PDB file of C-alpha atoms in Angstrom:
ATOM      1  CA  GLN Z   1       2.101   2.830  18.604  1.00 89.00           C
ATOM      2  CA  VAL Z   2       2.955   1.332  15.187  1.00 93.00           C
ATOM      3  CA  GLN Z   3       5.825   2.575  13.034  1.00 96.00           C
ATOM      4  CA  LEU Z   4       6.025   1.918   9.184  1.00 97.00           C
ATOM      5  CA  VAL Z   5       8.863   1.855   6.879  1.00 96.00           C
ATOM      6  CA  GLU Z   6       8.224   1.696   3.193  1.00 96.00           C
ATOM      7  CA  SER Z   7      10.781   1.087   0.333  1.00 95.00           C
ATOM      8  CA  GLY Z   8      10.401   0.828  -3.461  1.00 94.00           C
ATOM      9  CA  GLY Z   9       8.996   3.407  -5.725  1.00 92.00           C
ATOM     10  CA  GLY Z  10      10.656   5.382  -8.451  1.00 97.00           C
ATOM     11  CA  LEU Z  11      10.501   6.095 -12.029  1.00 98.00           C
ATOM     12  CA  VAL Z  12       9.463   3.475 -14.462  1.00 98.00           C
ATOM     13  CA  GLN Z  13       8.281   3.578 -18.201  1.00 98.00           C
ATOM     14  CA  ALA Z  14       4.616   2.626 -18.914  1.00 98.00           C
ATOM     15  CA  GLY Z  15       4.140  -1.149 -19.152  1.00 98.00           C
ATOM     16  CA  GLY Z  16       6.792  -1.572 -16.587  1.00 98.00           C
ATOM     17  CA  SER Z  17       6.662  -2.925 -13.097  1.00 98.00           C
ATOM     18  CA  LEU Z  18       7.606  -1.791  -9.533  1.00 98.00           C
ATOM     19  CA  ARG Z  19       7.410  -3.491  -6.084  1.00 98.00           C
ATOM     20  CA  LEU Z  20       6.600  -1.589  -2.840  1.00 98.00           C
ATOM     21  CA  SER Z  21       7.384  -2.855   0.462  1.00 98.00           C
ATOM     22  CA  CYS Z  22       6.242  -1.719   3.951  1.00 98.00           C
ATOM     23  CA  ALA Z  23       7.446  -3.037   7.245  1.00 97.00           C
ATOM     24  CA  ALA Z  24       5.617  -2.409  10.499  1.00 96.00           C
ATOM     25  CA  SER Z  25       6.999  -2.541  14.025  1.00 94.00           C
ATOM     26  CA  GLY Z  26       5.795  -1.838  17.412  1.00 92.00           C
ATOM     27  CA  SER Z  27       2.386  -2.890  18.814  1.00 85.00           C
ATOM     28  CA  ILE Z  28       1.367  -4.751  15.868  1.00 86.00           C
ATOM     29  CA  GLY Z  29      -1.326  -7.000  17.441  1.00 83.00           C
ATOM     30  CA  SER Z  30      -2.562 -10.155  15.842  1.00 82.00           C
ATOM     31  CA  SER Z  31      -5.602  -8.712  14.019  1.00 87.00           C
ATOM     32  CA  ASN Z  32      -4.840  -5.871  11.517  1.00 93.00           C
ATOM     33  CA  THR Z  33      -5.031  -4.666   7.990  1.00 96.00           C
ATOM     34  CA  MET Z  34      -2.190  -3.325   5.948  1.00 97.00           C
ATOM     35  CA  GLY Z  35      -2.390  -1.838   2.597  1.00 97.00           C
ATOM     36  CA  TRP Z  36      -1.877   1.045   0.214  1.00 98.00           C
ATOM     37  CA  TYR Z  37      -3.344   4.294  -0.826  1.00 98.00           C
ATOM     38  CA  ARG Z  38      -2.185   6.780  -3.397  1.00 98.00           C
ATOM     39  CA  GLN Z  39      -2.644  10.432  -4.033  1.00 98.00           C
ATOM     40  CA  SER Z  40      -1.844  12.367  -7.153  1.00 96.00           C
ATOM     41  CA  PRO Z  41      -1.668  16.197  -7.297  1.00 91.00           C
ATOM     42  CA  GLY Z  42      -4.993  17.868  -6.924  1.00 93.00           C
ATOM     43  CA  ALA Z  43      -6.773  14.658  -6.121  1.00 96.00           C
ATOM     44  CA  GLN Z  44      -8.008  12.770  -2.904  1.00 97.00           C
ATOM     45  CA  ARG Z  45      -6.318  10.064  -1.450  1.00 97.00           C
ATOM     46  CA  GLU Z  46      -7.566   6.860  -2.753  1.00 97.00           C
ATOM     47  CA  LEU Z  47      -7.489   3.209  -1.873  1.00 98.00           C
ATOM     48  CA  VAL Z  48      -5.187   1.124  -3.955  1.00 98.00           C
ATOM     49  CA  ALA Z  49      -5.336  -2.385  -2.103  1.00 98.00           C
ATOM     50  CA  THR Z  50      -5.443  -3.865   1.443  1.00 98.00           C
ATOM     51  CA  ILE Z  51      -4.999  -7.127   3.002  1.00 98.00           C
ATOM     52  CA  THR Z  52      -5.981  -8.374   6.398  1.00 95.00           C
ATOM     53  CA  SER Z  53      -3.991 -10.386   8.695  1.00 93.00           C
ATOM     54  CA  ALA Z  54      -6.094 -13.344   7.738  1.00 94.00           C
ATOM     55  CA  GLY Z  55      -5.077 -12.663   4.078  1.00 95.00           C
ATOM     56  CA  SER Z  56      -8.422 -11.200   2.764  1.00 97.00           C
ATOM     57  CA  THR Z  57      -7.721  -8.845  -0.153  1.00 98.00           C
ATOM     58  CA  ASN Z  58      -9.450  -5.778  -1.520  1.00 98.00           C
ATOM     59  CA  TYR Z  59      -8.544  -3.947  -4.755  1.00 98.00           C
ATOM     60  CA  ALA Z  60      -9.441  -0.771  -6.301  1.00 98.00           C
ATOM     61  CA  ASP Z  61     -11.234  -1.429  -9.807  1.00 98.00           C
ATOM     62  CA  SER Z  62      -8.428   0.550 -11.549  1.00 97.00           C
ATOM     63  CA  VAL Z  63      -5.741  -1.808 -10.368  1.00 98.00           C
ATOM     64  CA  LYS Z  64      -7.489  -5.148 -10.495  1.00 98.00           C
ATOM     65  CA  GLY Z  65      -5.426  -7.500 -12.646  1.00 97.00           C
ATOM     66  CA  ARG Z  66      -2.348  -5.489 -12.578  1.00 98.00           C
ATOM     67  CA  PHE Z  67      -1.494  -5.056  -8.852  1.00 98.00           C
ATOM     68  CA  THR Z  68      -1.031  -7.865  -6.376  1.00 98.00           C
ATOM     69  CA  ILE Z  69      -0.810  -7.269  -2.637  1.00 98.00           C
ATOM     70  CA  SER Z  70       0.754  -9.740  -0.415  1.00 98.00           C
ATOM     71  CA  ARG Z  71       2.116  -9.924   3.225  1.00 96.00           C
ATOM     72  CA  ASP Z  72       4.619 -11.875   5.260  1.00 95.00           C
ATOM     73  CA  ASN Z  73       3.106 -12.008   8.741  1.00 92.00           C
ATOM     74  CA  ALA Z  74       6.202 -13.100  10.338  1.00 93.00           C
ATOM     75  CA  LYS Z  75       8.010  -9.978   9.243  1.00 94.00           C
ATOM     76  CA  ASN Z  76       4.862  -7.770   9.597  1.00 94.00           C
ATOM     77  CA  THR Z  77       5.613  -6.710   5.939  1.00 96.00           C
ATOM     78  CA  VAL Z  78       3.194  -5.798   3.159  1.00 97.00           C
ATOM     79  CA  PHE Z  79       4.252  -6.018  -0.519  1.00 98.00           C
ATOM     80  CA  LEU Z  80       2.584  -4.280  -3.566  1.00 98.00           C
ATOM     81  CA  GLN Z  81       3.695  -5.778  -6.933  1.00 98.00           C
ATOM     82  CA  MET Z  82       2.670  -3.419  -9.686  1.00 98.00           C
ATOM     83  CA  ASN Z  83       2.721  -4.511 -13.221  1.00 98.00           C
ATOM     84  CA  SER Z  84       1.627  -3.173 -16.560  1.00 98.00           C
ATOM     85  CA  LEU Z  85       2.043   0.344 -14.972  1.00 98.00           C
ATOM     86  CA  LYS Z  86       0.148   3.283 -16.576  1.00 98.00           C
ATOM     87  CA  PRO Z  87       1.061   7.078 -16.542  1.00 97.00           C
ATOM     88  CA  GLU Z  88      -2.332   7.352 -14.422  1.00 96.00           C
ATOM     89  CA  ASP Z  89      -0.822   5.233 -11.670  1.00 98.00           C
ATOM     90  CA  THR Z  90       1.758   8.153 -11.060  1.00 97.00           C
ATOM     91  CA  ALA Z  91       1.259   9.143  -7.426  1.00 98.00           C
ATOM     92  CA  VAL Z  92       2.488   9.308  -4.012  1.00 98.00           C
ATOM     93  CA  TYR Z  93       1.890   5.703  -2.510  1.00 98.00           C
ATOM     94  CA  TYR Z  94       1.238   5.580   1.227  1.00 98.00           C
ATOM     95  CA  CYS Z  95       1.406   2.482   3.298  1.00 97.00           C
ATOM     96  CA  TYR Z  96      -1.442   1.915   5.603  1.00 95.00           C
ATOM     97  CA  PHE Z  97      -1.989   0.134   8.952  1.00 96.00           C
ATOM     98  CA  TRP Z  98      -5.273  -0.538  10.593  1.00 95.00           C
ATOM     99  CA  GLN Z  99      -4.973  -1.973  14.164  1.00 91.00           C
ATOM    100  CA  THR Z 100      -8.232  -3.581  14.864  1.00 88.00           C
ATOM    101  CA  ILE Z 101      -8.029  -3.859  18.451  1.00 87.00           C
ATOM    102  CA  THR Z 102      -7.552  -0.034  19.082  1.00 88.00           C
ATOM    103  CA  TYR Z 103      -9.427   1.145  15.813  1.00 90.00           C
ATOM    104  CA  THR Z 104      -6.404   3.201  15.079  1.00 93.00           C
ATOM    105  CA  SER Z 105      -4.878   3.843  11.762  1.00 94.00           C
ATOM    106  CA  TYR Z 106      -1.185   4.749  10.883  1.00 96.00           C
ATOM    107  CA  TRP Z 107       0.405   6.065   7.740  1.00 97.00           C
ATOM    108  CA  ALA Z 108       3.931   5.901   6.326  1.00 97.00           C
ATOM    109  CA  GLN Z 109       5.573   8.988   4.859  1.00 95.00           C
ATOM    110  CA  GLY Z 110       4.719   8.147   1.188  1.00 96.00           C
ATOM    111  CA  THR Z 111       6.834   7.056  -1.573  1.00 97.00           C
ATOM    112  CA  GLN Z 112       6.644   8.476  -5.090  1.00 97.00           C
ATOM    113  CA  VAL Z 113       5.900   6.305  -8.144  1.00 98.00           C
ATOM    114  CA  THR Z 114       6.176   7.971 -11.426  1.00 98.00           C
ATOM    115  CA  VAL Z 115       5.202   6.292 -14.737  1.00 98.00           C
ATOM    116  CA  SER Z 116       6.241   7.994 -17.840  1.00 97.00           C
ATOM    117  CA  SER Z 117       4.593   7.529 -21.254  1.00 93.00           C
TER     118      SER Z 117
END
């Protein structure tokens, strides 16, 4: 089992910045992927960004150049730095953990990000 604890999020004006953090604990394993998905009302959950334990990253086209994902493997923590935020970035952001060895995914409870125009 893996437990995820998110922090960050909140209300920001368009053009502003926020930083999300997510700490994983439990049966982490050495090979995994962490990242963020988001879901706005009436929409499906969508990928924002992911990063593997080896450091490979993947971004949604809509956030490339504005968001940066990083991780601290020693602390099993992933970060999402969100700059130049737009109203369309408003959503609940979910931290995601994929445990390679067991092919199991885990989700945090979600944190609200609201960008006002």
